[in-house]
Amino acid sequence: MSDQIVIDLIDEQLTVSAGAAGFIFDGFPRTMGQAEALDSLLRSRGERVNLVIRMRVDDERLLARVTKRFQEQGRPDDNPATFSRRLERYYEDTAPLVPLYAERGVLVEVDGMGTIAAVATSIDAALKQSA
């Protein structure tokens, strides 16, 4: 899906949901181009990104989890080779956004290696702090 299609979909949802307390973009933006397009869209509406949550994870432990799940369940999306490629793409395309949002003072990092409850609590705390 092209970046413009995604931005158009976001623009549409912002319009449809005008007056909402906020929006969560899960996994977006993933590239500098997407971040710039999102900034432009939000700026045209008098808005801005006010919080970015980054879950810190241990690559080797994640790969071990994915490999185990793949071996036990055979899920094609958990293929270790596919996961490794996705991780490479993260470091090439998405990781450069971390310093951008840190400079803006909107980046909050949470430990993504904890239990589901612990990660959810950390995310909830970050959301409440930014409100």
GROMACS .gro file of N, CA, C and O in nm:
model
  524
    1MET      N    1   0.086  -0.117   0.000
    1MET     CA    2   0.000   0.000   0.000
    1MET      C    3   0.091   0.124   0.000
    1MET      O    4   0.183   0.133   0.079
    2SER      N    5   0.060   0.217  -0.086
    2SER     CA    6   0.144   0.335  -0.096
    2SER      C    7   0.125   0.426   0.025
    2SER      O    8   0.020   0.425   0.090
    3ASP      N    9   0.229   0.505   0.052
    3ASP     CA   10   0.222   0.599   0.164
    3ASP      C   11   0.104   0.693   0.148
    3ASP      O   12   0.036   0.725   0.246
    4GLN      N   13   0.078   0.739   0.026
    4GLN     CA   14  -0.031   0.835   0.005
    4GLN      C   15  -0.166   0.773   0.036
    4GLN      O   16  -0.254   0.838   0.092
    5ILE      N   17  -0.184   0.646   0.001
    5ILE     CA   18  -0.310   0.579   0.032
    5ILE      C   19  -0.331   0.573   0.182
    5ILE      O   20  -0.439   0.601   0.233
    6VAL      N   21  -0.224   0.540   0.256
    6VAL     CA   22  -0.234   0.533   0.402
    6VAL      C   23  -0.265   0.672   0.460
    6VAL      O   24  -0.353   0.685   0.547
    7ILE      N   25  -0.197   0.774   0.412
    7ILE     CA   26  -0.223   0.910   0.460
    7ILE      C   27  -0.366   0.951   0.428
    7ILE      O   28  -0.434   1.012   0.512
    8ASP      N   29  -0.415   0.916   0.310
    8ASP     CA   30  -0.553   0.948   0.274
    8ASP      C   31  -0.652   0.878   0.367
    8ASP      O   32  -0.753   0.937   0.408
    9LEU      N   33  -0.623   0.752   0.402
    9LEU     CA   34  -0.710   0.679   0.495
    9LEU      C   35  -0.708   0.743   0.634
    9LEU      O   36  -0.813   0.756   0.699
   10ILE      N   37  -0.590   0.786   0.677
   10ILE     CA   38  -0.581   0.854   0.807
   10ILE      C   39  -0.657   0.985   0.803
   10ILE      O   40  -0.733   1.018   0.895
   11ASP      N   41  -0.641   1.061   0.695
   11ASP     CA   42  -0.712   1.188   0.679
   11ASP      C   43  -0.863   1.165   0.687
   11ASP      O   44  -0.936   1.238   0.755
   12GLU      N   45  -0.909   1.062   0.618
   12GLU     CA   46  -1.052   1.030   0.620
   12GLU      C   47  -1.100   0.998   0.762
   12GLU      O   48  -1.205   1.048   0.805
   13GLN      N   49  -1.024   0.918   0.835
   13GLN     CA   50  -1.065   0.880   0.971
   13GLN      C   51  -1.058   1.000   1.066
   13GLN      O   52  -1.141   1.010   1.157
   14LEU      N   53  -0.961   1.088   1.046
   14LEU     CA   54  -0.955   1.209   1.128
   14LEU      C   55  -1.079   1.294   1.106
   14LEU      O   56  -1.133   1.354   1.200
   15THR      N   57  -1.126   1.299   0.983
   15THR     CA   58  -1.246   1.375   0.950
   15THR      C   59  -1.370   1.310   1.009
   15THR      O   60  -1.452   1.375   1.074
   16VAL      N   61  -1.382   1.181   0.988
   16VAL     CA   62  -1.498   1.106   1.037
   16VAL      C   63  -1.506   1.112   1.190
   16VAL      O   64  -1.615   1.117   1.247
   17SER      N   65  -1.390   1.113   1.254
   17SER     CA   66  -1.386   1.109   1.401
   17SER      C   67  -1.349   1.243   1.462
   17SER      O   68  -1.293   1.248   1.572
   18ALA      N   69  -1.381   1.350   1.391
   18ALA     CA   70  -1.350   1.484   1.443
   18ALA      C   71  -1.409   1.498   1.584
   18ALA      O   72  -1.519   1.453   1.612
   19GLY      N   73  -1.331   1.558   1.672
   19GLY     CA   74  -1.375   1.576   1.809
   19GLY      C   75  -1.334   1.464   1.902
   19GLY      O   76  -1.357   1.472   2.023
   20ALA      N   77  -1.273   1.360   1.848
   20ALA     CA   78  -1.224   1.250   1.934
   20ALA      C   79  -1.113   1.303   2.023
   20ALA      O   80  -1.045   1.400   1.989
   21ALA      N   81  -1.095   1.239   2.137
   21ALA     CA   82  -0.993   1.283   2.233
   21ALA      C   83  -0.852   1.263   2.179
   21ALA      O   84  -0.758   1.326   2.227
   22GLY      N   85  -0.836   1.177   2.081
   22GLY     CA   86  -0.705   1.152   2.023
   22GLY      C   87  -0.710   1.031   1.933
   22GLY      O   88  -0.816   0.970   1.913
   23PHE      N   89  -0.595   0.998   1.877
   23PHE     CA   90  -0.585   0.886   1.785
   23PHE      C   91  -0.459   0.808   1.815
   23PHE      O   92  -0.358   0.866   1.856
   24ILE      N   93  -0.464   0.679   1.791
   24ILE     CA   94  -0.347   0.594   1.805
   24ILE      C   95  -0.318   0.533   1.669
   24ILE      O   96  -0.405   0.470   1.608
   25PHE      N   97  -0.197   0.554   1.622
   25PHE     CA   98  -0.152   0.495   1.497
   25PHE      C   99  -0.056   0.382   1.531
   25PHE      O  100   0.060   0.407   1.563
   26ASP      N  101  -0.104   0.261   1.528
   26ASP     CA  102  -0.024   0.145   1.566
   26ASP      C  103   0.065   0.104   1.449
   26ASP      O  104   0.016   0.062   1.345
   27GLY      N  105   0.196   0.117   1.468
   27GLY     CA  106   0.289   0.078   1.363
   27GLY      C  107   0.303   0.180   1.251
   27GLY      O  108   0.354   0.148   1.144
   28PHE      N  109   0.260   0.301   1.275
   28PHE     CA  110   0.269   0.406   1.174
   28PHE      C  111   0.311   0.534   1.243
   28PHE      O  112   0.259   0.564   1.351
   29PRO      N  113   0.401   0.608   1.188
   29PRO     CA  114   0.473   0.587   1.062
   29PRO      C  115   0.589   0.488   1.078
   29PRO      O  116   0.641   0.468   1.187
   30ARG      N  117   0.627   0.428   0.967
   30ARG     CA  118   0.737   0.332   0.966
   30ARG      C  119   0.861   0.385   0.893
   30ARG      O  120   0.966   0.325   0.902
   31THR      N  121   0.845   0.494   0.820
   31THR     CA  122   0.957   0.551   0.745
   31THR      C  123   0.960   0.702   0.764
   31THR      O  124   0.860   0.762   0.806
   32MET      N  125   1.072   0.762   0.731
   32MET     CA  126   1.084   0.907   0.740
   32MET      C  127   0.984   0.975   0.647
   32MET      O  128   0.921   1.074   0.685
   33GLY      N  129   0.964   0.920   0.528
   33GLY     CA  130   0.866   0.977   0.435
   33GLY      C  131   0.725   0.975   0.492
   33GLY      O  132   0.650   1.071   0.478
   34GLN      N  133   0.690   0.865   0.558
   34GLN     CA  134   0.558   0.856   0.620
   34GLN      C  135   0.546   0.956   0.736
   34GLN      O  136   0.441   1.018   0.753
   35ALA      N  137   0.653   0.971   0.812
   35ALA     CA  138   0.651   1.067   0.923
   35ALA      C  139   0.632   1.209   0.871
   35ALA      O  140   0.554   1.287   0.928
   36GLU      N  141   0.700   1.242   0.764
   36GLU     CA  142   0.687   1.376   0.705
   36GLU      C  143   0.545   1.398   0.652
   36GLU      O  144   0.488   1.506   0.670
   37ALA      N  145   0.490   1.296   0.586
   37ALA     CA  146   0.354   1.308   0.533
   37ALA      C  147   0.252   1.323   0.647
   37ALA      O  148   0.158   1.403   0.638
   38LEU      N  149   0.272   1.246   0.754
   38LEU     CA  150   0.183   1.258   0.869
   38LEU      C  151   0.194   1.395   0.932
   38LEU      O  152   0.092   1.458   0.965
   39ASP      N  153   0.317   1.444   0.949
   39ASP     CA  154   0.336   1.579   1.005
   39ASP      C  155   0.264   1.683   0.921
   39ASP      O  156   0.198   1.773   0.974
   40SER      N  157   0.276   1.673   0.790
   40SER     CA  158   0.212   1.769   0.699
   40SER      C  159   0.061   1.763   0.713
   40SER      O  160  -0.007   1.867   0.722
   41LEU      N  161   0.007   1.643   0.715
   41LEU     CA  162  -0.138   1.627   0.730
   41LEU      C  163  -0.185   1.686   0.862
   41LEU      O  164  -0.282   1.764   0.866
   42LEU      N  165  -0.118   1.651   0.970
   42LEU     CA  166  -0.160   1.700   1.101
   42LEU      C  167  -0.145   1.852   1.111
   42LEU      O  168  -0.232   1.920   1.166
   43ARG      N  169  -0.036   1.905   1.056
   43ARG     CA  170  -0.013   2.049   1.059
   43ARG      C  171  -0.126   2.122   0.985
   43ARG      O  172  -0.173   2.227   1.031
   44SER      N  173  -0.174   2.064   0.874
   44SER     CA  174  -0.283   2.127   0.798
   44SER      C  175  -0.412   2.131   0.878
   44SER      O  176  -0.502   2.209   0.848
   45ARG      N  177  -0.420   2.049   0.982
   45ARG     CA  178  -0.538   2.044   1.068
   45ARG      C  179  -0.513   2.113   1.202
   45ARG      O  180  -0.596   2.105   1.292
   46GLY      N  181  -0.396   2.175   1.217
   46GLY     CA  182  -0.363   2.239   1.343
   46GLY      C  183  -0.330   2.141   1.454
   46GLY      O  184  -0.345   2.172   1.571
   47GLU      N  185  -0.287   2.023   1.417
   47GLU     CA  186  -0.255   1.916   1.512
   47GLU      C  187  -0.109   1.877   1.499
   47GLU      O  188  -0.039   1.924   1.409
   48ARG      N  189  -0.065   1.788   1.589
   48ARG     CA  190   0.071   1.736   1.582
   48ARG      C  191   0.075   1.602   1.655
   48ARG      O  192  -0.015   1.570   1.733
   49VAL      N  193   0.181   1.529   1.631
   49VAL     CA  194   0.206   1.406   1.708
   49VAL      C  195   0.249   1.451   1.847
   49VAL      O  196   0.342   1.528   1.861
   50ASN      N  197   0.179   1.403   1.950
   50ASN     CA  198   0.217   1.446   2.084
   50ASN      C  199   0.273   1.332   2.170
   50ASN      O  200   0.315   1.356   2.283
   51LEU      N  201   0.274   1.209   2.117
   51LEU     CA  202   0.331   1.098   2.191
   51LEU      C  203   0.367   0.986   2.094
   51LEU      O  204   0.288   0.952   2.007
   52VAL      N  205   0.487   0.934   2.111
   52VAL     CA  206   0.530   0.816   2.037
   52VAL      C  207   0.579   0.716   2.142
   52VAL      O  208   0.665   0.749   2.224
   53ILE      N  209   0.522   0.598   2.139
   53ILE     CA  210   0.563   0.493   2.232
   53ILE      C  211   0.647   0.392   2.156
   53ILE      O  212   0.603   0.337   2.055
   54ARG      N  213   0.767   0.371   2.205
   54ARG     CA  214   0.857   0.272   2.146
   54ARG      C  215   0.875   0.160   2.248
   54ARG      O  216   0.913   0.184   2.362
   55MET      N  217   0.846   0.038   2.204
   55MET     CA  218   0.869  -0.076   2.292
   55MET      C  219   1.010  -0.128   2.268
   55MET      O  220   1.042  -0.171   2.158
   56ARG      N  221   1.093  -0.118   2.371
   56ARG     CA  222   1.230  -0.171   2.364
   56ARG      C  223   1.224  -0.322   2.379
   56ARG      O  224   1.159  -0.374   2.470
   57VAL      N  225   1.291  -0.390   2.289
   57VAL     CA  226   1.294  -0.537   2.292
   57VAL      C  227   1.434  -0.587   2.268
   57VAL      O  228   1.519  -0.514   2.213
   58ASP      N  229   1.459  -0.708   2.306
   58ASP     CA  230   1.587  -0.774   2.282
   58ASP      C  231   1.572  -0.859   2.156
   58ASP      O  232   1.493  -0.955   2.154
   59ASP      N  233   1.645  -0.823   2.053
   59ASP     CA  234   1.631  -0.891   1.923
   59ASP      C  235   1.653  -1.041   1.934
   59ASP      O  236   1.577  -1.120   1.876
   60GLU      N  237   1.755  -1.082   2.006
   60GLU     CA  238   1.786  -1.225   2.015
   60GLU      C  239   1.676  -1.302   2.089
   60GLU      O  240   1.639  -1.412   2.049
   61ARG      N  241   1.624  -1.243   2.195
   61ARG     CA  242   1.514  -1.309   2.268
   61ARG      C  243   1.388  -1.315   2.183
   61ARG      O  244   1.315  -1.415   2.186
   62LEU      N  245   1.363  -1.211   2.107
   62LEU     CA  246   1.246  -1.213   2.018
   62LEU      C  247   1.261  -1.321   1.912
   62LEU      O  248   1.166  -1.394   1.884
   63LEU      N  249   1.377  -1.329   1.853
   63LEU     CA  250   1.401  -1.431   1.751
   63LEU      C  251   1.384  -1.571   1.811
   63LEU      O  252   1.325  -1.659   1.747
   64ALA      N  253   1.431  -1.591   1.933
   64ALA     CA  254   1.414  -1.720   1.999
   64ALA      C  255   1.266  -1.751   2.020
   64ALA      O  256   1.221  -1.865   1.998
   65ARG      N  257   1.188  -1.651   2.061
   65ARG     CA  258   1.044  -1.670   2.080
   65ARG      C  259   0.976  -1.707   1.949
   65ARG      O  260   0.893  -1.798   1.942
   66VAL      N  261   1.009  -1.631   1.844
   66VAL     CA  262   0.949  -1.655   1.713
   66VAL      C  263   0.986  -1.795   1.663
   66VAL      O  264   0.901  -1.868   1.612
   67THR      N  265   1.112  -1.831   1.679
   67THR     CA  266   1.157  -1.962   1.634
   67THR      C  267   1.084  -2.074   1.707
   67THR      O  268   1.036  -2.170   1.646
   68LYS      N  269   1.071  -2.059   1.838
   68LYS     CA  270   1.001  -2.161   1.918
   68LYS      C  271   0.855  -2.171   1.875
   68LYS      O  272   0.803  -2.281   1.856
   69ARG      N  273   0.790  -2.057   1.859
   69ARG     CA  274   0.650  -2.058   1.819
   69ARG      C  275   0.634  -2.119   1.680
   69ARG      O  276   0.540  -2.194   1.654
   70PHE      N  277   0.728  -2.090   1.590
   70PHE     CA  278   0.724  -2.146   1.456
   70PHE      C  279   0.738  -2.298   1.461
   70PHE      O  280   0.666  -2.371   1.393
   71GLN      N  281   0.830  -2.345   1.544
   71GLN     CA  282   0.853  -2.490   1.556
   71GLN      C  283   0.733  -2.560   1.618
   71GLN      O  284   0.696  -2.670   1.578
   72GLU      N  285   0.670  -2.495   1.716
   72GLU     CA  286   0.558  -2.557   1.786
   72GLU      C  287   0.426  -2.545   1.712
   72GLU      O  288   0.344  -2.636   1.713
   73GLN      N  289   0.405  -2.430   1.646
   73GLN     CA  290   0.275  -2.403   1.585
   73GLN      C  291   0.279  -2.397   1.433
   73GLN      O  292   0.175  -2.400   1.369
   74GLY      N  293   0.397  -2.382   1.376
   74GLY     CA  294   0.411  -2.376   1.230
   74GLY      C  295   0.348  -2.254   1.165
   74GLY      O  296   0.317  -2.257   1.047
   75ARG      N  297   0.331  -2.148   1.243
   75ARG     CA  298   0.270  -2.028   1.187
   75ARG      C  299   0.363  -1.966   1.082
   75ARG      O  300   0.477  -1.934   1.112
   76PRO      N  301   0.315  -1.948   0.959
   76PRO     CA  302   0.402  -1.894   0.854
   76PRO      C  303   0.453  -1.753   0.882
   76PRO      O  304   0.563  -1.717   0.839
   77ASP      N  305   0.376  -1.673   0.957
   77ASP     CA  306   0.420  -1.537   0.989
   77ASP      C  307   0.529  -1.538   1.097
   77ASP      O  308   0.589  -1.435   1.123
   78ASP      N  309   0.554  -1.652   1.158
   78ASP     CA  310   0.658  -1.664   1.259
   78ASP      C  311   0.785  -1.729   1.205
   78ASP      O  312   0.871  -1.769   1.281
   79ASN      N  313   0.795  -1.740   1.076
   79ASN     CA  314   0.915  -1.796   1.015
   79ASN      C  315   1.036  -1.714   1.057
   79ASN      O  316   1.037  -1.591   1.038
   80PRO      N  317   1.138  -1.777   1.117
   80PRO     CA  318   1.254  -1.700   1.166
   80PRO      C  319   1.324  -1.619   1.056
   80PRO      O  320   1.369  -1.507   1.083
   81ALA      N  321   1.331  -1.670   0.935
   81ALA     CA  322   1.395  -1.595   0.827
   81ALA      C  323   1.314  -1.470   0.792
   81ALA      O  324   1.370  -1.362   0.771
   82THR      N  325   1.183  -1.485   0.789
   82THR     CA  326   1.096  -1.371   0.762
   82THR      C  327   1.108  -1.267   0.873
   82THR      O  328   1.117  -1.147   0.847
   83PHE      N  329   1.110  -1.315   0.997
   83PHE     CA  330   1.125  -1.224   1.110
   83PHE      C  331   1.257  -1.148   1.102
   83PHE      O  332   1.262  -1.027   1.125
   84SER      N  333   1.364  -1.217   1.067
   84SER     CA  334   1.496  -1.152   1.056
   84SER      C  335   1.493  -1.042   0.950
   84SER      O  336   1.550  -0.935   0.970
   85ARG      N  337   1.426  -1.067   0.838
   85ARG     CA  338   1.413  -0.964   0.734
   85ARG      C  339   1.332  -0.845   0.785
   85ARG      O  340   1.365  -0.730   0.757
   86ARG      N  341   1.226  -0.873   0.859
   86ARG     CA  342   1.145  -0.765   0.915
   86ARG      C  343   1.227  -0.681   1.013
   86ARG      O  344   1.215  -0.559   1.017
   87LEU      N  345   1.310  -0.747   1.090
   87LEU     CA  346   1.396  -0.677   1.185
   87LEU      C  347   1.497  -0.588   1.112
   87LEU      O  348   1.520  -0.474   1.152
   88GLU      N  349   1.554  -0.640   1.003
   88GLU     CA  350   1.647  -0.559   0.922
   88GLU      C  351   1.576  -0.436   0.868
   88GLU      O  352   1.631  -0.325   0.870
   89ARG      N  353   1.454  -0.454   0.820
   89ARG     CA  354   1.377  -0.340   0.767
   89ARG      C  355   1.348  -0.238   0.876
   89ARG      O  356   1.350  -0.118   0.852
   90TYR      N  357   1.322  -0.287   0.998
   90TYR     CA  358   1.300  -0.195   1.110
   90TYR      C  359   1.422  -0.106   1.129
   90TYR      O  360   1.410   0.016   1.139
   91TYR      N  361   1.540  -0.167   1.133
   91TYR     CA  362   1.661  -0.088   1.157
   91TYR      C  363   1.693   0.005   1.041
   91TYR      O  364   1.745   0.115   1.062
   92GLU      N  365   1.658  -0.034   0.919
   92GLU     CA  366   1.683   0.051   0.803
   92GLU      C  367   1.583   0.166   0.793
   92GLU      O  368   1.621   0.279   0.766
   93ASP      N  369   1.456   0.136   0.814
   93ASP     CA  370   1.350   0.232   0.783
   93ASP      C  371   1.289   0.301   0.905
   93ASP      O  372   1.258   0.420   0.899
   94THR      N  373   1.269   0.227   1.012
   94THR     CA  374   1.192   0.280   1.124
   94THR      C  375   1.280   0.335   1.236
   94THR      O  376   1.248   0.439   1.294
   95ALA      N  377   1.388   0.267   1.267
   95ALA     CA  378   1.476   0.312   1.377
   95ALA      C  379   1.521   0.458   1.360
   95ALA      O  380   1.534   0.528   1.462
   96PRO      N  381   1.543   0.509   1.238
   96PRO     CA  382   1.581   0.650   1.226
   96PRO      C  383   1.476   0.749   1.278
   96PRO      O  384   1.508   0.865   1.301
   97LEU      N  385   1.354   0.703   1.300
   97LEU     CA  386   1.251   0.791   1.355
   97LEU      C  387   1.269   0.814   1.504
   97LEU      O  388   1.221   0.915   1.557
   98VAL      N  389   1.337   0.722   1.572
   98VAL     CA  390   1.353   0.733   1.717
   98VAL      C  391   1.419   0.865   1.756
   98VAL      O  392   1.364   0.939   1.839
   99PRO      N  393   1.535   0.902   1.699
   99PRO     CA  394   1.594   1.031   1.737
   99PRO      C  395   1.508   1.151   1.699
   99PRO      O  396   1.506   1.252   1.770
  100LEU      N  397   1.434   1.141   1.590
  100LEU     CA  398   1.346   1.250   1.547
  100LEU      C  399   1.242   1.278   1.656
  100LEU      O  400   1.225   1.394   1.698
  101TYR      N  401   1.174   1.175   1.702
  101TYR     CA  402   1.071   1.195   1.803
  101TYR      C  403   1.131   1.224   1.940
  101TYR      O  404   1.070   1.295   2.020
  102ALA      N  405   1.251   1.172   1.967
  102ALA     CA  406   1.318   1.205   2.093
  102ALA      C  407   1.352   1.354   2.097
  102ALA      O  408   1.330   1.420   2.199
  103GLU      N  409   1.402   1.407   1.986
  103GLU     CA  410   1.435   1.550   1.979
  103GLU      C  411   1.311   1.637   2.003
  103GLU      O  412   1.320   1.744   2.062
  104ARG      N  413   1.199   1.590   1.956
  104ARG     CA  414   1.074   1.665   1.974
  104ARG      C  415   1.018   1.652   2.115
  104ARG      O  416   0.920   1.718   2.149
  105GLY      N  417   1.076   1.563   2.193
  105GLY     CA  418   1.030   1.544   2.330
  105GLY      C  419   0.901   1.466   2.343
  105GLY      O  420   0.832   1.477   2.444
  106VAL      N  421   0.867   1.387   2.241
  106VAL     CA  422   0.741   1.312   2.244
  106VAL      C  423   0.763   1.161   2.255
  106VAL      O  424   0.666   1.085   2.258
  107LEU      N  425   0.887   1.118   2.263
  107LEU     CA  426   0.918   0.975   2.266
  107LEU      C  427   0.917   0.923   2.409
  107LEU      O  428   0.982   0.980   2.497
  108VAL      N  429   0.844   0.816   2.431
  108VAL     CA  430   0.844   0.743   2.557
  108VAL      C  431   0.879   0.599   2.524
  108VAL      O  432   0.820   0.539   2.434
  109GLU      N  433   0.977   0.545   2.595
  109GLU     CA  434   1.016   0.406   2.572
  109GLU      C  435   0.967   0.319   2.686
  109GLU      O  436   0.976   0.358   2.802
  110VAL      N  437   0.912   0.205   2.651
  110VAL     CA  438   0.867   0.109   2.751
  110VAL      C  439   0.938  -0.024   2.725
  110VAL      O  440   0.978  -0.054   2.613
  111ASP      N  441   0.952  -0.103   2.832
  111ASP     CA  442   1.014  -0.234   2.821
  111ASP      C  443   0.914  -0.330   2.758
  111ASP      O  444   0.815  -0.369   2.821
  112GLY      N  445   0.938  -0.367   2.634
  112GLY     CA  446   0.849  -0.457   2.562
  112GLY      C  447   0.873  -0.603   2.591
  112GLY      O  448   0.806  -0.689   2.534
  113MET      N  449   0.966  -0.634   2.679
  113MET     CA  450   0.999  -0.773   2.709
  113MET      C  451   0.928  -0.824   2.834
  113MET      O  452   0.944  -0.939   2.872
  114GLY      N  453   0.852  -0.740   2.899
  114GLY     CA  454   0.781  -0.781   3.019
  114GLY      C  455   0.658  -0.864   2.987
  114GLY      O  456   0.632  -0.899   2.871
  115THR      N  457   0.581  -0.890   3.088
  115THR     CA  458   0.455  -0.962   3.068
  115THR      C  459   0.358  -0.872   2.991
  115THR      O  460   0.377  -0.749   2.986
  116ILE      N  461   0.256  -0.932   2.938
  116ILE     CA  462   0.155  -0.853   2.867
  116ILE      C  463   0.097  -0.747   2.961
  116ILE      O  464   0.081  -0.631   2.923
  117ALA      N  465   0.069  -0.787   3.084
  117ALA     CA  466   0.012  -0.693   3.181
  117ALA      C  467   0.109  -0.578   3.211
  117ALA      O  468   0.067  -0.462   3.218
  118ALA      N  469   0.237  -0.610   3.227
  118ALA     CA  470   0.335  -0.505   3.258
  118ALA      C  471   0.351  -0.409   3.141
  118ALA      O  472   0.359  -0.287   3.162
  119VAL      N  473   0.356  -0.461   3.020
  119VAL     CA  474   0.369  -0.375   2.902
  119VAL      C  475   0.244  -0.287   2.889
  119VAL      O  476   0.254  -0.166   2.866
  120ALA      N  477   0.127  -0.346   2.908
  120ALA     CA  478   0.002  -0.269   2.899
  120ALA      C  479  -0.003  -0.159   3.005
  120ALA      O  480  -0.044  -0.046   2.975
  121THR      N  481   0.043  -0.189   3.125
  121THR     CA  482   0.046  -0.088   3.232
  121THR      C  483   0.140   0.027   3.195
  121THR      O  484   0.106   0.144   3.215
  122SER      N  485   0.256  -0.006   3.139
  122SER     CA  486   0.351   0.098   3.098
  122SER      C  487   0.294   0.186   2.987
  122SER      O  488   0.310   0.308   2.988
  123ILE      N  489   0.228   0.124   2.892
  123ILE     CA  490   0.168   0.201   2.782
  123ILE      C  491   0.055   0.289   2.835
  123ILE      O  492   0.045   0.407   2.800
  124ASP      N  493  -0.026   0.234   2.923
  124ASP     CA  494  -0.135   0.311   2.982
  124ASP      C  495  -0.080   0.432   3.058
  124ASP      O  496  -0.134   0.543   3.046
  125ALA      N  497   0.027   0.412   3.134
  125ALA     CA  498   0.087   0.522   3.209
  125ALA      C  499   0.139   0.630   3.114
  125ALA      O  500   0.122   0.750   3.141
  126ALA      N  501   0.200   0.590   3.003
  126ALA     CA  502   0.251   0.688   2.906
  126ALA      C  503   0.136   0.767   2.844
  126ALA      O  504   0.146   0.888   2.827
  127LEU      N  505   0.028   0.699   2.812
  127LEU     CA  506  -0.088   0.767   2.755
  127LEU      C  507  -0.149   0.866   2.854
  127LEU      O  508  -0.183   0.977   2.816
  128LYS      N  509  -0.161   0.825   2.978
  128LYS     CA  510  -0.218   0.914   3.079
  128LYS      C  511  -0.128   1.035   3.104
  128LYS      O  512  -0.176   1.145   3.124
  129GLN      N  513   0.002   1.013   3.100
  129GLN     CA  514   0.097   1.123   3.124
  129GLN      C  515   0.090   1.226   3.013
  129GLN      O  516   0.107   1.346   3.037
  130SER      N  517   0.062   1.182   2.890
  130SER     CA  518   0.059   1.276   2.778
  130SER      C  519  -0.075   1.347   2.765
  130SER      O  520  -0.087   1.443   2.689
  131ALA      N  521  -0.175   1.298   2.834
  131ALA     CA  522  -0.311   1.355   2.819
  131ALA      C  523  -0.319   1.494   2.883
  131ALA      O  524  -0.246   1.538   2.961
   0.00000   0.00000   0.00000
